[in-house]
């Protein structure tokens, strides 16, 4: 099948829309939440991927992963409760919703990749990302212009922009996207997942040193619940059989 302009837009648009929504919602969440809370809530995307895989892709039901999904949802509820314990702050509650929305769109992106790409090779992943980059270059520039003229976003003068921070952020975001999309092809996906998980304690240390975030018992428990759910979701589907075999050998 030849690649036509219509086919190119049809295939690239949903991926670009979901990935753009993931990043934009996460950035909005960071304006209202500490980075440690936002990164912990983003880890819930693993639970959403499991639920969508079970419902949409008809993957095998795994009990421990359902327990992990329940723990992740409980962590989200506790994170909302934290905002009430700290004194009701509408912006913080909206920030939780934005972070969960970012995790949801990230999960939808991964499910769409499974549906259309399956287990892609390195060459296929390169072609896929090149297509998304070309689509972004041709069409996505319209979105920030529209947000500016509708007064949703504000652009300061070029002289007022912290270009060092902007360029540093752009480079780190590029590295993140390359590692996430190519890492699952050239190495074990668990390494990429562990990198996402380790961002939670890393951001927590940064918040403790550079801001006045109150790490209350409720906030810590919510974060630990989400991280525990993330770790449970990393277990292979046949982990229980492997444990039983190990116990038999130990006898």
PDB file of C-alpha atoms in Angstrom:
ATOM      1  CA  UNK A   1       0.000   0.000   0.000  1.00  0.00           C
ATOM      2  CA  UNK A   2       1.445   3.375  -1.088  1.00  0.00           C
ATOM      3  CA  UNK A   3       1.810   6.217   1.361  1.00  0.00           C
ATOM      4  CA  UNK A   4      -0.598   9.010   0.448  1.00  0.00           C
ATOM      5  CA  UNK A   5      -1.123  12.355   2.153  1.00  0.00           C
ATOM      6  CA  UNK A   6      -4.497  11.196   3.444  1.00  0.00           C
ATOM      7  CA  UNK A   7      -3.063   7.968   4.873  1.00  0.00           C
ATOM      8  CA  UNK A   8      -0.154   9.872   6.425  1.00  0.00           C
ATOM      9  CA  UNK A   9      -2.471  12.298   8.230  1.00  0.00           C
ATOM     10  CA  UNK A  10      -4.870   9.514   9.229  1.00  0.00           C
ATOM     11  CA  UNK A  11      -2.121   7.461  10.877  1.00  0.00           C
ATOM     12  CA  UNK A  12      -0.036  10.268  12.372  1.00  0.00           C
ATOM     13  CA  UNK A  13      -2.785  12.540  13.719  1.00  0.00           C
ATOM     14  CA  UNK A  14      -4.052  10.350  16.618  1.00  0.00           C
ATOM     15  CA  UNK A  15      -0.514   9.608  17.832  1.00  0.00           C
ATOM     16  CA  UNK A  16       0.540  13.254  17.677  1.00  0.00           C
ATOM     17  CA  UNK A  17      -2.671  14.425  19.342  1.00  0.00           C
ATOM     18  CA  UNK A  18      -2.303  11.976  22.244  1.00  0.00           C
ATOM     19  CA  UNK A  19       1.415  12.623  22.751  1.00  0.00           C
ATOM     20  CA  UNK A  20       0.910  16.385  22.572  1.00  0.00           C
ATOM     21  CA  UNK A  21      -1.951  16.148  25.083  1.00  0.00           C
ATOM     22  CA  UNK A  22       0.251  14.047  27.388  1.00  0.00           C
ATOM     23  CA  UNK A  23       3.008  16.654  27.471  1.00  0.00           C
ATOM     24  CA  UNK A  24       0.731  19.696  27.617  1.00  0.00           C
ATOM     25  CA  UNK A  25      -1.425  18.330  30.448  1.00  0.00           C
ATOM     26  CA  UNK A  26       1.675  17.330  32.396  1.00  0.00           C
ATOM     27  CA  UNK A  27       3.183  20.801  32.024  1.00  0.00           C
ATOM     28  CA  UNK A  28      -0.079  22.360  33.200  1.00  0.00           C
ATOM     29  CA  UNK A  29      -0.073  19.978  36.179  1.00  0.00           C
ATOM     30  CA  UNK A  30       3.459  21.083  37.091  1.00  0.00           C
ATOM     31  CA  UNK A  31       2.198  24.671  37.352  1.00  0.00           C
ATOM     32  CA  UNK A  32      -0.214  23.608  40.102  1.00  0.00           C
ATOM     33  CA  UNK A  33       1.491  20.639  41.825  1.00  0.00           C
ATOM     34  CA  UNK A  34       4.947  19.867  43.218  1.00  0.00           C
ATOM     35  CA  UNK A  35       7.004  17.763  40.772  1.00  0.00           C
ATOM     36  CA  UNK A  36       6.998  14.826  43.200  1.00  0.00           C
ATOM     37  CA  UNK A  37       3.175  14.682  43.200  1.00  0.00           C
ATOM     38  CA  UNK A  38       2.931  15.115  39.426  1.00  0.00           C
ATOM     39  CA  UNK A  39       5.498  12.385  38.694  1.00  0.00           C
ATOM     40  CA  UNK A  40       3.822   9.988  41.147  1.00  0.00           C
ATOM     41  CA  UNK A  41       0.418  10.536  39.550  1.00  0.00           C
ATOM     42  CA  UNK A  42       1.915  10.062  36.080  1.00  0.00           C
ATOM     43  CA  UNK A  43       3.085   6.601  37.164  1.00  0.00           C
ATOM     44  CA  UNK A  44      -0.595   5.614  37.167  1.00  0.00           C
ATOM     45  CA  UNK A  45      -0.379   5.359  33.375  1.00  0.00           C
ATOM     46  CA  UNK A  46       0.919   1.800  33.859  1.00  0.00           C
ATOM     47  CA  UNK A  47      -2.340   0.862  35.597  1.00  0.00           C
ATOM     48  CA  UNK A  48      -4.399   2.545  32.874  1.00  0.00           C
ATOM     49  CA  UNK A  49      -2.454   0.612  30.210  1.00  0.00           C
ATOM     50  CA  UNK A  50      -3.329  -2.657  31.954  1.00  0.00           C
ATOM     51  CA  UNK A  51      -7.023  -1.780  32.215  1.00  0.00           C
ATOM     52  CA  UNK A  52      -7.224  -0.676  28.578  1.00  0.00           C
ATOM     53  CA  UNK A  53      -5.278  -3.744  27.413  1.00  0.00           C
ATOM     54  CA  UNK A  54      -7.711  -5.976  29.265  1.00  0.00           C
ATOM     55  CA  UNK A  55     -10.806  -4.162  27.964  1.00  0.00           C
ATOM     56  CA  UNK A  56      -9.768  -3.150  24.428  1.00  0.00           C
ATOM     57  CA  UNK A  57      -7.075  -5.637  23.430  1.00  0.00           C
ATOM     58  CA  UNK A  58      -8.629  -8.563  25.354  1.00  0.00           C
ATOM     59  CA  UNK A  59      -5.343  -9.372  27.083  1.00  0.00           C
ATOM     60  CA  UNK A  60      -5.311 -12.081  29.728  1.00  0.00           C
ATOM     61  CA  UNK A  61      -6.716 -11.076  33.105  1.00  0.00           C
ATOM     62  CA  UNK A  62      -4.049 -11.101  35.812  1.00  0.00           C
ATOM     63  CA  UNK A  63      -5.273 -10.809  39.385  1.00  0.00           C
ATOM     64  CA  UNK A  64      -2.196  -9.112  40.811  1.00  0.00           C
ATOM     65  CA  UNK A  65      -2.366  -6.435  38.130  1.00  0.00           C
ATOM     66  CA  UNK A  66      -5.984  -5.731  38.968  1.00  0.00           C
ATOM     67  CA  UNK A  67      -4.912  -5.320  42.599  1.00  0.00           C
ATOM     68  CA  UNK A  68      -2.204  -2.927  41.389  1.00  0.00           C
ATOM     69  CA  UNK A  69      -4.764  -0.922  39.414  1.00  0.00           C
ATOM     70  CA  UNK A  70      -6.941  -0.649  42.526  1.00  0.00           C
ATOM     71  CA  UNK A  71      -3.923   0.526  44.550  1.00  0.00           C
ATOM     72  CA  UNK A  72      -3.163   3.157  41.908  1.00  0.00           C
ATOM     73  CA  UNK A  73      -6.733   4.453  42.009  1.00  0.00           C
ATOM     74  CA  UNK A  74      -6.592   4.514  45.817  1.00  0.00           C
ATOM     75  CA  UNK A  75      -3.371   6.524  45.558  1.00  0.00           C
ATOM     76  CA  UNK A  76      -5.087   9.053  43.287  1.00  0.00           C
ATOM     77  CA  UNK A  77      -7.966   9.417  45.757  1.00  0.00           C
ATOM     78  CA  UNK A  78      -5.522   9.916  48.623  1.00  0.00           C
ATOM     79  CA  UNK A  79      -3.612  12.499  46.585  1.00  0.00           C
ATOM     80  CA  UNK A  80      -6.848  14.462  46.161  1.00  0.00           C
ATOM     81  CA  UNK A  81      -7.455  14.121  49.903  1.00  0.00           C
ATOM     82  CA  UNK A  82      -3.995  15.592  50.546  1.00  0.00           C
ATOM     83  CA  UNK A  83      -5.160  18.833  48.946  1.00  0.00           C
ATOM     84  CA  UNK A  84      -8.040  19.014  51.463  1.00  0.00           C
ATOM     85  CA  UNK A  85      -5.766  18.183  54.405  1.00  0.00           C
ATOM     86  CA  UNK A  86      -3.377  20.971  53.371  1.00  0.00           C
ATOM     87  CA  UNK A  87      -6.306  23.373  53.094  1.00  0.00           C
ATOM     88  CA  UNK A  88      -8.642  23.251  50.104  1.00  0.00           C
ATOM     89  CA  UNK A  89      -6.871  24.618  47.079  1.00  0.00           C
ATOM     90  CA  UNK A  90      -8.819  24.530  43.837  1.00  0.00           C
ATOM     91  CA  UNK A  91      -5.646  24.801  41.749  1.00  0.00           C
ATOM     92  CA  UNK A  92      -4.113  21.750  43.432  1.00  0.00           C
ATOM     93  CA  UNK A  93      -7.203  19.613  42.804  1.00  0.00           C
ATOM     94  CA  UNK A  94      -7.180  20.736  39.172  1.00  0.00           C
ATOM     95  CA  UNK A  95      -3.483  19.833  39.076  1.00  0.00           C
ATOM     96  CA  UNK A  96      -4.271  16.285  40.214  1.00  0.00           C
ATOM     97  CA  UNK A  97      -6.904  16.013  37.474  1.00  0.00           C
ATOM     98  CA  UNK A  98      -4.425  17.311  34.877  1.00  0.00           C
ATOM     99  CA  UNK A  99      -1.729  14.831  35.947  1.00  0.00           C
ATOM    100  CA  UNK A 100      -4.210  11.936  35.818  1.00  0.00           C
ATOM    101  CA  UNK A 101      -5.373  13.179  32.413  1.00  0.00           C
ATOM    102  CA  UNK A 102      -1.754  13.166  31.222  1.00  0.00           C
ATOM    103  CA  UNK A 103      -1.322   9.593  32.453  1.00  0.00           C
ATOM    104  CA  UNK A 104      -4.561   8.603  30.687  1.00  0.00           C
ATOM    105  CA  UNK A 105      -3.557  10.054  27.314  1.00  0.00           C
ATOM    106  CA  UNK A 106      -0.135   8.412  27.668  1.00  0.00           C
ATOM    107  CA  UNK A 107      -1.874   5.070  28.246  1.00  0.00           C
ATOM    108  CA  UNK A 108      -4.088   5.603  25.188  1.00  0.00           C
ATOM    109  CA  UNK A 109      -0.970   6.374  23.133  1.00  0.00           C
ATOM    110  CA  UNK A 110       0.662   3.112  24.218  1.00  0.00           C
ATOM    111  CA  UNK A 111      -2.489   1.091  23.495  1.00  0.00           C
ATOM    112  CA  UNK A 112      -2.711   2.645  20.035  1.00  0.00           C
ATOM    113  CA  UNK A 113       0.930   1.704  19.443  1.00  0.00           C
ATOM    114  CA  UNK A 114       0.166  -1.890  20.420  1.00  0.00           C
ATOM    115  CA  UNK A 115      -2.851  -1.991  18.119  1.00  0.00           C
ATOM    116  CA  UNK A 116      -1.185  -0.530  15.024  1.00  0.00           C
ATOM    117  CA  UNK A 117       2.525  -1.312  15.435  1.00  0.00           C
ATOM    118  CA  UNK A 118       2.729  -4.373  17.649  1.00  0.00           C
ATOM    119  CA  UNK A 119       6.343  -5.332  18.375  1.00  0.00           C
ATOM    120  CA  UNK A 120       8.157  -2.830  16.172  1.00  0.00           C
ATOM    121  CA  UNK A 121      11.763  -3.259  15.072  1.00  0.00           C
ATOM    122  CA  UNK A 122      14.364  -0.510  15.380  1.00  0.00           C
ATOM    123  CA  UNK A 123      13.863   0.497  11.747  1.00  0.00           C
ATOM    124  CA  UNK A 124      10.082   0.594  12.106  1.00  0.00           C
ATOM    125  CA  UNK A 125      10.350   2.664  15.297  1.00  0.00           C
ATOM    126  CA  UNK A 126      12.682   5.105  13.515  1.00  0.00           C
ATOM    127  CA  UNK A 127      10.296   5.444  10.586  1.00  0.00           C
ATOM    128  CA  UNK A 128       7.368   5.892  12.954  1.00  0.00           C
ATOM    129  CA  UNK A 129       9.037   8.670  14.964  1.00  0.00           C
ATOM    130  CA  UNK A 130      10.243  10.379  11.790  1.00  0.00           C
ATOM    131  CA  UNK A 131       6.661  10.429  10.509  1.00  0.00           C
ATOM    132  CA  UNK A 132       5.412  11.928  13.772  1.00  0.00           C
ATOM    133  CA  UNK A 133       8.157  14.550  13.679  1.00  0.00           C
ATOM    134  CA  UNK A 134       7.258  15.509  10.114  1.00  0.00           C
ATOM    135  CA  UNK A 135       3.574  15.775  11.054  1.00  0.00           C
ATOM    136  CA  UNK A 136       4.441  18.007  14.021  1.00  0.00           C
ATOM    137  CA  UNK A 137       6.587  20.230  11.821  1.00  0.00           C
ATOM    138  CA  UNK A 138       3.847  20.645   9.219  1.00  0.00           C
ATOM    139  CA  UNK A 139       0.740  21.023  11.368  1.00  0.00           C
ATOM    140  CA  UNK A 140       1.290  21.372  15.125  1.00  0.00           C
ATOM    141  CA  UNK A 141       2.741  24.901  14.901  1.00  0.00           C
ATOM    142  CA  UNK A 142      -0.842  26.070  14.311  1.00  0.00           C
ATOM    143  CA  UNK A 143      -1.857  25.071  17.851  1.00  0.00           C
ATOM    144  CA  UNK A 144       0.375  27.440  19.893  1.00  0.00           C
ATOM    145  CA  UNK A 145      -0.514  30.286  17.531  1.00  0.00           C
ATOM    146  CA  UNK A 146      -4.222  29.570  18.076  1.00  0.00           C
ATOM    147  CA  UNK A 147      -3.725  29.398  21.860  1.00  0.00           C
ATOM    148  CA  UNK A 148      -1.943  32.758  21.767  1.00  0.00           C
ATOM    149  CA  UNK A 149      -4.633  34.566  19.781  1.00  0.00           C
ATOM    150  CA  UNK A 150      -7.408  33.059  21.935  1.00  0.00           C
ATOM    151  CA  UNK A 151      -5.536  34.353  25.041  1.00  0.00           C
ATOM    152  CA  UNK A 152      -5.186  30.861  26.522  1.00  0.00           C
ATOM    153  CA  UNK A 153      -1.397  31.164  26.477  1.00  0.00           C
ATOM    154  CA  UNK A 154       0.786  34.248  26.778  1.00  0.00           C
ATOM    155  CA  UNK A 155       4.105  34.795  25.003  1.00  0.00           C
ATOM    156  CA  UNK A 156       6.512  37.229  26.640  1.00  0.00           C
ATOM    157  CA  UNK A 157       8.993  39.187  24.572  1.00  0.00           C
ATOM    158  CA  UNK A 158      11.975  37.141  23.301  1.00  0.00           C
ATOM    159  CA  UNK A 159      14.324  39.139  25.508  1.00  0.00           C
ATOM    160  CA  UNK A 160      12.355  38.142  28.626  1.00  0.00           C
ATOM    161  CA  UNK A 161      12.451  34.407  27.903  1.00  0.00           C
ATOM    162  CA  UNK A 162      14.908  32.298  29.955  1.00  0.00           C
ATOM    163  CA  UNK A 163      16.484  30.774  26.852  1.00  0.00           C
ATOM    164  CA  UNK A 164      18.892  28.647  28.864  1.00  0.00           C
ATOM    165  CA  UNK A 165      16.032  26.927  30.686  1.00  0.00           C
ATOM    166  CA  UNK A 166      13.964  26.607  27.500  1.00  0.00           C
ATOM    167  CA  UNK A 167      16.818  25.019  25.530  1.00  0.00           C
ATOM    168  CA  UNK A 168      17.730  22.744  28.433  1.00  0.00           C
ATOM    169  CA  UNK A 169      14.127  21.621  28.801  1.00  0.00           C
ATOM    170  CA  UNK A 170      13.843  20.991  25.044  1.00  0.00           C
ATOM    171  CA  UNK A 171      17.010  18.860  25.044  1.00  0.00           C
ATOM    172  CA  UNK A 172      15.883  16.824  28.050  1.00  0.00           C
ATOM    173  CA  UNK A 173      12.436  16.312  26.512  1.00  0.00           C
ATOM    174  CA  UNK A 174      14.050  15.115  23.279  1.00  0.00           C
ATOM    175  CA  UNK A 175      16.248  12.654  25.179  1.00  0.00           C
ATOM    176  CA  UNK A 176      13.218  11.422  27.157  1.00  0.00           C
ATOM    177  CA  UNK A 177      11.156  10.790  24.021  1.00  0.00           C
ATOM    178  CA  UNK A 178      14.020   9.029  22.239  1.00  0.00           C
ATOM    179  CA  UNK A 179      14.732   6.799  25.239  1.00  0.00           C
ATOM    180  CA  UNK A 180      11.063   5.941  25.793  1.00  0.00           C
ATOM    181  CA  UNK A 181      10.364   5.085  22.157  1.00  0.00           C
ATOM    182  CA  UNK A 182      13.680   3.454  21.234  1.00  0.00           C
ATOM    183  CA  UNK A 183      14.518   1.999  24.634  1.00  0.00           C
ATOM    184  CA  UNK A 184      11.728  -0.576  24.489  1.00  0.00           C
ATOM    185  CA  UNK A 185      13.149  -1.753  21.136  1.00  0.00           C
ATOM    186  CA  UNK A 186      16.862  -2.027  21.948  1.00  0.00           C
ATOM    187  CA  UNK A 187      16.643  -3.141  25.598  1.00  0.00           C
ATOM    188  CA  UNK A 188      14.220  -4.584  28.137  1.00  0.00           C
ATOM    189  CA  UNK A 189      11.104  -2.415  28.670  1.00  0.00           C
ATOM    190  CA  UNK A 190      11.465  -2.859  32.432  1.00  0.00           C
ATOM    191  CA  UNK A 191      14.548  -0.602  32.388  1.00  0.00           C
ATOM    192  CA  UNK A 192      12.518   2.243  30.877  1.00  0.00           C
ATOM    193  CA  UNK A 193       9.739   1.671  33.416  1.00  0.00           C
ATOM    194  CA  UNK A 194      12.201   1.740  36.309  1.00  0.00           C
ATOM    195  CA  UNK A 195      13.547   5.039  35.028  1.00  0.00           C
ATOM    196  CA  UNK A 196      10.058   6.532  35.203  1.00  0.00           C
ATOM    197  CA  UNK A 197       9.580   5.117  38.707  1.00  0.00           C
ATOM    198  CA  UNK A 198      12.912   6.484  39.974  1.00  0.00           C
ATOM    199  CA  UNK A 199      11.828   9.979  38.959  1.00  0.00           C
ATOM    200  CA  UNK A 200       9.427   9.969  41.931  1.00  0.00           C
ATOM    201  CA  UNK A 201      12.034   9.795  44.750  1.00  0.00           C
ATOM    202  CA  UNK A 202      14.335  12.034  42.706  1.00  0.00           C
ATOM    203  CA  UNK A 203      11.684  14.745  42.480  1.00  0.00           C
ATOM    204  CA  UNK A 204      10.783  14.236  46.146  1.00  0.00           C
ATOM    205  CA  UNK A 205      14.386  14.941  47.181  1.00  0.00           C
ATOM    206  CA  UNK A 206      14.422  18.035  44.961  1.00  0.00           C
ATOM    207  CA  UNK A 207      11.146  19.279  46.473  1.00  0.00           C
ATOM    208  CA  UNK A 208      12.458  18.705  49.992  1.00  0.00           C
ATOM    209  CA  UNK A 209      15.633  20.687  49.302  1.00  0.00           C
ATOM    210  CA  UNK A 210      14.314  23.520  47.143  1.00  0.00           C
ATOM    211  CA  UNK A 211      10.689  24.114  48.180  1.00  0.00           C
ATOM    212  CA  UNK A 212       8.415  24.164  51.206  1.00  0.00           C
ATOM    213  CA  UNK A 213       6.391  21.049  50.309  1.00  0.00           C
ATOM    214  CA  UNK A 214       4.968  19.393  53.423  1.00  0.00           C
ATOM    215  CA  UNK A 215       5.559  15.640  53.112  1.00  0.00           C
ATOM    216  CA  UNK A 216       2.729  14.612  55.394  1.00  0.00           C
ATOM    217  CA  UNK A 217       1.882  10.989  56.183  1.00  0.00           C
ATOM    218  CA  UNK A 218      -1.078  11.088  53.785  1.00  0.00           C
ATOM    219  CA  UNK A 219       1.048  12.413  50.905  1.00  0.00           C
ATOM    220  CA  UNK A 220       3.753   9.808  51.536  1.00  0.00           C
ATOM    221  CA  UNK A 221       1.203   6.983  51.745  1.00  0.00           C
ATOM    222  CA  UNK A 222      -0.449   8.103  48.504  1.00  0.00           C
ATOM    223  CA  UNK A 223       2.918   8.189  46.737  1.00  0.00           C
ATOM    224  CA  UNK A 224       3.916   4.789  48.147  1.00  0.00           C
ATOM    225  CA  UNK A 225       0.604   3.249  47.043  1.00  0.00           C
ATOM    226  CA  UNK A 226       1.087   4.449  43.475  1.00  0.00           C
ATOM    227  CA  UNK A 227       4.724   3.302  43.419  1.00  0.00           C
ATOM    228  CA  UNK A 228       3.758  -0.112  44.842  1.00  0.00           C
ATOM    229  CA  UNK A 229       1.111  -0.442  42.136  1.00  0.00           C
ATOM    230  CA  UNK A 230       3.706   0.464  39.508  1.00  0.00           C
ATOM    231  CA  UNK A 231       6.109  -2.222  40.797  1.00  0.00           C
ATOM    232  CA  UNK A 232       3.358  -4.878  40.852  1.00  0.00           C
ATOM    233  CA  UNK A 233       2.513  -4.049  37.242  1.00  0.00           C
ATOM    234  CA  UNK A 234       6.133  -4.740  36.276  1.00  0.00           C
ATOM    235  CA  UNK A 235       5.809  -8.372  37.367  1.00  0.00           C
ATOM    236  CA  UNK A 236       5.491 -10.844  34.469  1.00  0.00           C
ATOM    237  CA  UNK A 237       2.095 -12.420  33.916  1.00  0.00           C
ATOM    238  CA  UNK A 238       3.397 -15.860  34.986  1.00  0.00           C
ATOM    239  CA  UNK A 239       5.207 -14.622  38.090  1.00  0.00           C
ATOM    240  CA  UNK A 240       3.046 -16.774  40.400  1.00  0.00           C
ATOM    241  CA  UNK A 241       4.007 -19.953  38.538  1.00  0.00           C
ATOM    242  CA  UNK A 242       7.673 -18.981  38.730  1.00  0.00           C
ATOM    243  CA  UNK A 243       7.382 -18.444  42.500  1.00  0.00           C
ATOM    244  CA  UNK A 244       5.690 -21.837  42.945  1.00  0.00           C
ATOM    245  CA  UNK A 245       8.447 -23.552  40.960  1.00  0.00           C
ATOM    246  CA  UNK A 246      11.072 -21.822  43.087  1.00  0.00           C
ATOM    247  CA  UNK A 247       9.338 -22.933  46.304  1.00  0.00           C
ATOM    248  CA  UNK A 248       9.186 -26.531  45.063  1.00  0.00           C
ATOM    249  CA  UNK A 249      12.914 -26.491  44.330  1.00  0.00           C
ATOM    250  CA  UNK A 250      13.662 -25.073  47.777  1.00  0.00           C
ATOM    251  CA  UNK A 251      11.840 -28.013  49.351  1.00  0.00           C
TER     252      UNK A 251
END
